[in-house]
């Protein structure tokens, strides 16, 4: 079924055509007579220019574009071809190619102007025999004399039954269509997008089904295609393959940014998930009523950033008891006194890296972080976690954390200096039964991996599993005894373990006893 699903999944990228009409630096496009010059896109791999003799392949995405200006005669058809692996690595490259094509044509036209465009998938001969002709994307663009414009996009609804050439695979597709509207100001200083995706249903004779309900998307972008507002609402997405399935219900994502006077972009988001769950090989996971919000505030020359998370119910497998462990979760994490100029330098580095390889971006950002670290430390930054609460039927975990760096003492990045500048405390209470269950599950997971890695037969017998559980219980008991002896944990009368730690003047005091600092450098 991969050959059936691959073009469908790539087609869904066109839902992101919110950038279709934006100007680009360059891209390669060909028509029936000429091949235009190609210059590299900034931070993007180059699309492959093709000619009419190229044989369509399932390893590339090949599009045919045909434009018509002011209801005149259609222009010669043009084609774009990009390898699938390039799109997988950099999804924007397909949109960039189409944008450049639009930009090239619109630059040659006097305003006002109307542009009608049809975009068609050109499939390989084998895939065409399987799929037939896919629905075209129609775009109608109007630009007034001031350069302000609007584009309406439509992919019509489509239903079809697809059979593989060898007759072994069949799939029913029910595509509900896509409608979109783009509006943009002169020079694309602001671009507003609205999309309504009607939905999609797929069923196959090989036990696979997909159901994607009607979804809406709105976004506001600046001239550099950076979003200042995003709003996505997805009521339901369901996937099933035989006995394994995944279900997402009522997914809402909202995001907005504000720019400070120095140019730092502060973003806030709201994420709500009514339900997400999946089953895989008999193991179940479910999450209900997730609420995640962030709050970013600028004060003077520093920024405070907060993350509030709440989960109504989270069910995870407990491999030790062969059951599920249900829990609720609540936390509020705040990073305070983050230097504005240092954050701006890191943010600008990320912008300059564009769509580079993630590893290269990570190296560049780490280098910039090390460069601005003294500036960040000078503001005496703080990390505050309160409350932190996990509730389960086996007991709770409750606590709070407050740590800060004394900017007057953090005069260098040497470990000894940073340890002396670090101050704070944490307090946690942990339910005995819950902690024991978590530790035993962890040990059992490790022991099972050891057996599986050392045996040709990956299936563990019931007798071996029972022995591994006994080993996990023994190791857990030994581990807890060690923690209690070393005062990392203290038992309370309420049936809990307690952990209270303080850090000041380079000394770590845990439950009233000084402990060696875990990250202290070895002086010997």
Short mmCIF file of C-alpha atoms in Angstrom, two decimals, residues 172-372:
data_model
loop_
_atom_site.label_atom_id
_atom_site.label_comp_id
_atom_site.label_asym_id
_atom_site.label_seq_id
_atom_site.Cartn_x
_atom_site.Cartn_y
_atom_site.Cartn_z
CA UNK A 172 -11.34 3.37 -1.47
CA UNK A 173 -10.57 7.09 -1.35
CA UNK A 174 -13.10 9.75 -0.38
CA UNK A 175 -11.47 13.20 -0.65
CA UNK A 176 -13.80 15.98 0.53
CA UNK A 177 -11.97 18.81 -1.21
CA UNK A 178 -9.98 21.88 -0.17
CA UNK A 179 -10.84 25.58 -0.35
CA UNK A 180 -8.44 28.38 0.51
CA UNK A 181 -8.10 32.15 0.41
CA UNK A 182 -4.91 34.19 0.51
CA UNK A 183 -4.90 37.97 0.87
CA UNK A 184 -1.71 40.02 0.82
CA UNK A 185 -0.63 43.63 0.90
CA UNK A 186 1.82 45.35 -1.42
CA UNK A 187 5.35 43.90 -1.20
CA UNK A 188 3.81 41.07 0.84
CA UNK A 189 4.34 42.90 4.12
CA UNK A 190 1.39 40.96 5.52
CA UNK A 191 -0.13 37.75 4.20
CA UNK A 192 -3.36 36.33 5.57
CA UNK A 193 -4.42 32.77 4.82
CA UNK A 194 -7.58 30.77 5.44
CA UNK A 195 -8.07 27.11 4.50
CA UNK A 196 -10.99 24.72 4.85
CA UNK A 197 -10.08 21.07 4.34
CA UNK A 198 -13.24 19.03 3.82
CA UNK A 199 -11.82 15.77 5.10
CA UNK A 200 -10.48 12.43 3.85
CA UNK A 201 -11.40 8.78 4.28
CA UNK A 202 -9.38 5.77 3.12
CA UNK A 203 -10.12 2.09 3.54
CA UNK A 204 -8.16 -0.83 2.10
CA UNK A 205 -8.61 -4.58 1.85
CA UNK A 206 -5.40 -5.02 3.84
CA UNK A 207 -6.75 -3.83 7.18
CA UNK A 208 -5.80 -0.15 6.91
CA UNK A 209 -8.18 2.78 7.37
CA UNK A 210 -7.81 6.52 7.80
CA UNK A 211 -10.47 9.04 8.77
CA UNK A 212 -9.63 12.76 8.81
CA UNK A 213 -12.52 15.11 9.60
CA UNK A 214 -13.02 18.62 8.25
CA UNK A 215 -10.13 20.87 9.39
CA UNK A 216 -9.66 24.64 9.39
CA UNK A 217 -6.47 26.67 9.33
CA UNK A 218 -5.80 30.41 9.56
CA UNK A 219 -2.43 32.14 9.52
CA UNK A 220 -0.88 35.60 9.34
CA UNK A 221 2.67 35.89 7.97
CA UNK A 222 5.17 38.70 7.49
CA UNK A 223 7.29 39.46 4.43
CA UNK A 224 9.87 36.85 5.49
CA UNK A 225 7.17 34.16 5.80
CA UNK A 226 7.49 34.06 9.58
CA UNK A 227 4.10 33.50 11.23
CA UNK A 228 2.71 36.05 13.65
CA UNK A 229 -0.59 34.19 14.11
CA UNK A 230 -1.61 30.56 13.59
CA UNK A 231 -4.90 28.84 14.33
CA UNK A 232 -5.46 25.14 13.53
CA UNK A 233 -8.57 23.17 14.47
CA UNK A 234 -8.70 19.43 13.77
CA UNK A 235 -11.81 17.63 15.14
CA UNK A 236 -10.76 14.01 14.48
CA UNK A 237 -7.94 11.97 12.95
CA UNK A 238 -8.10 8.18 13.17
CA UNK A 239 -5.68 5.57 11.82
CA UNK A 240 -6.05 1.81 12.03
CA UNK A 241 -3.97 -1.11 10.79
CA UNK A 242 -5.40 -4.47 11.82
CA UNK A 243 -5.48 -4.45 15.66
CA UNK A 244 -3.28 -1.36 16.01
CA UNK A 245 -4.83 2.09 15.94
CA UNK A 246 -4.29 5.77 16.78
CA UNK A 247 -6.97 8.34 17.56
CA UNK A 248 -6.73 12.12 17.91
CA UNK A 249 -9.83 14.08 18.91
CA UNK A 250 -10.36 17.85 19.09
CA UNK A 251 -6.86 19.14 18.45
CA UNK A 252 -6.62 22.96 18.71
CA UNK A 253 -3.36 24.85 18.18
CA UNK A 254 -3.11 28.64 18.48
CA UNK A 255 0.04 30.72 18.24
CA UNK A 256 0.86 34.42 18.13
CA UNK A 257 3.99 36.55 18.33
CA UNK A 258 4.84 40.09 19.29
CA UNK A 259 8.05 41.92 18.42
CA UNK A 260 9.87 43.92 21.09
CA UNK A 261 11.59 47.23 20.41
CA UNK A 262 15.04 45.58 19.98
CA UNK A 263 13.50 43.16 17.46
CA UNK A 264 13.10 40.03 19.63
CA UNK A 265 10.02 38.00 18.68
CA UNK A 266 8.12 36.71 21.70
CA UNK A 267 5.75 33.84 20.96
CA UNK A 268 2.84 32.46 22.95
CA UNK A 269 0.90 29.32 22.19
CA UNK A 270 -2.16 27.43 23.35
CA UNK A 271 -2.51 23.72 22.71
CA UNK A 272 -5.62 21.75 23.62
CA UNK A 273 -6.13 18.04 22.98
CA UNK A 274 -9.36 16.41 24.08
CA UNK A 275 -8.04 12.88 23.51
CA UNK A 276 -5.03 11.12 22.00
CA UNK A 277 -4.47 7.40 22.21
CA UNK A 278 -2.98 4.43 20.43
CA UNK A 279 -2.59 0.69 20.75
CA UNK A 280 0.44 -1.18 19.46
CA UNK A 281 0.95 -4.92 19.85
CA UNK A 282 -1.43 -5.03 22.80
CA UNK A 283 0.14 -2.05 24.58
CA UNK A 284 -2.16 0.93 25.16
CA UNK A 285 -1.49 4.62 25.73
CA UNK A 286 -4.06 7.35 26.17
CA UNK A 287 -4.07 11.04 27.06
CA UNK A 288 -7.17 13.10 27.88
CA UNK A 289 -7.74 16.81 28.33
CA UNK A 290 -4.27 18.18 27.64
CA UNK A 291 -3.92 21.94 28.07
CA UNK A 292 -0.58 23.59 27.40
CA UNK A 293 -0.08 27.35 27.36
CA UNK A 294 2.96 29.58 27.30
CA UNK A 295 3.26 33.13 28.53
CA UNK A 296 6.13 35.39 27.49
CA UNK A 297 6.61 38.82 29.04
CA UNK A 298 9.27 41.47 28.56
CA UNK A 299 10.37 43.50 31.57
CA UNK A 300 13.03 46.16 31.16
CA UNK A 301 16.02 44.41 29.55
CA UNK A 302 15.02 40.82 30.31
CA UNK A 303 12.29 38.30 29.47
CA UNK A 304 10.19 35.93 31.60
CA UNK A 305 8.92 32.77 29.93
CA UNK A 306 6.31 30.47 31.50
CA UNK A 307 4.92 27.07 30.52
CA UNK A 308 1.70 25.82 32.11
CA UNK A 309 0.74 22.18 31.53
CA UNK A 310 -2.28 20.25 32.71
CA UNK A 311 -3.38 16.70 31.82
CA UNK A 312 -6.73 15.36 33.02
CA UNK A 313 -5.75 11.72 32.62
CA UNK A 314 -2.70 9.93 31.26
CA UNK A 315 -2.68 6.13 31.03
CA UNK A 316 0.62 4.40 30.38
CA UNK A 317 1.55 0.70 30.39
CA UNK A 318 2.90 -0.72 33.65
CA UNK A 319 4.92 -3.64 32.37
CA UNK A 320 5.59 -4.96 35.88
CA UNK A 321 1.92 -5.47 36.79
CA UNK A 322 0.83 -5.98 33.15
CA UNK A 323 -1.79 -3.28 33.62
CA UNK A 324 -2.22 0.44 33.03
CA UNK A 325 -1.17 3.24 35.36
CA UNK A 326 -3.51 6.22 35.25
CA UNK A 327 -2.47 9.65 36.42
CA UNK A 328 -3.24 13.36 36.27
CA UNK A 329 -0.55 15.99 35.85
CA UNK A 330 -0.17 19.68 36.69
CA UNK A 331 2.89 21.92 36.45
CA UNK A 332 3.90 25.53 35.98
CA UNK A 333 7.49 26.14 34.88
CA UNK A 334 8.94 29.66 34.63
CA UNK A 335 12.29 30.89 33.31
CA UNK A 336 12.88 34.38 34.71
CA UNK A 337 15.33 37.19 33.98
CA UNK A 338 16.54 36.01 30.55
CA UNK A 339 18.65 38.70 28.91
CA UNK A 340 16.83 40.22 25.91
CA UNK A 341 19.93 40.99 23.83
CA UNK A 342 21.35 37.49 24.35
CA UNK A 343 18.04 35.90 23.29
CA UNK A 344 17.92 38.15 20.24
CA UNK A 345 21.41 37.04 19.20
CA UNK A 346 20.38 33.36 19.47
CA UNK A 347 17.15 34.02 17.59
CA UNK A 348 18.98 35.85 14.80
CA UNK A 349 21.40 32.93 14.43
CA UNK A 350 18.45 30.57 14.02
CA UNK A 351 16.97 32.84 11.34
CA UNK A 352 20.27 33.07 9.48
CA UNK A 353 20.58 29.27 9.40
CA UNK A 354 17.26 28.98 7.59
CA UNK A 355 16.48 25.43 6.39
CA UNK A 356 19.95 23.98 6.93
CA UNK A 357 20.60 20.48 8.22
CA UNK A 358 19.30 20.20 11.83
CA UNK A 359 22.72 19.04 13.05
CA UNK A 360 24.41 22.10 11.55
CA UNK A 361 21.73 24.36 13.05
CA UNK A 362 22.22 22.72 16.45
CA UNK A 363 25.99 23.26 16.33
CA UNK A 364 25.54 26.90 15.32
CA UNK A 365 23.01 27.58 18.08
CA UNK A 366 25.18 25.88 20.70
CA UNK A 367 28.14 28.00 19.62
CA UNK A 368 26.06 31.19 19.89
CA UNK A 369 24.74 30.09 23.30
CA UNK A 370 28.30 29.68 24.60
CA UNK A 371 29.14 33.10 23.20
CA UNK A 372 26.27 34.90 24.96
#
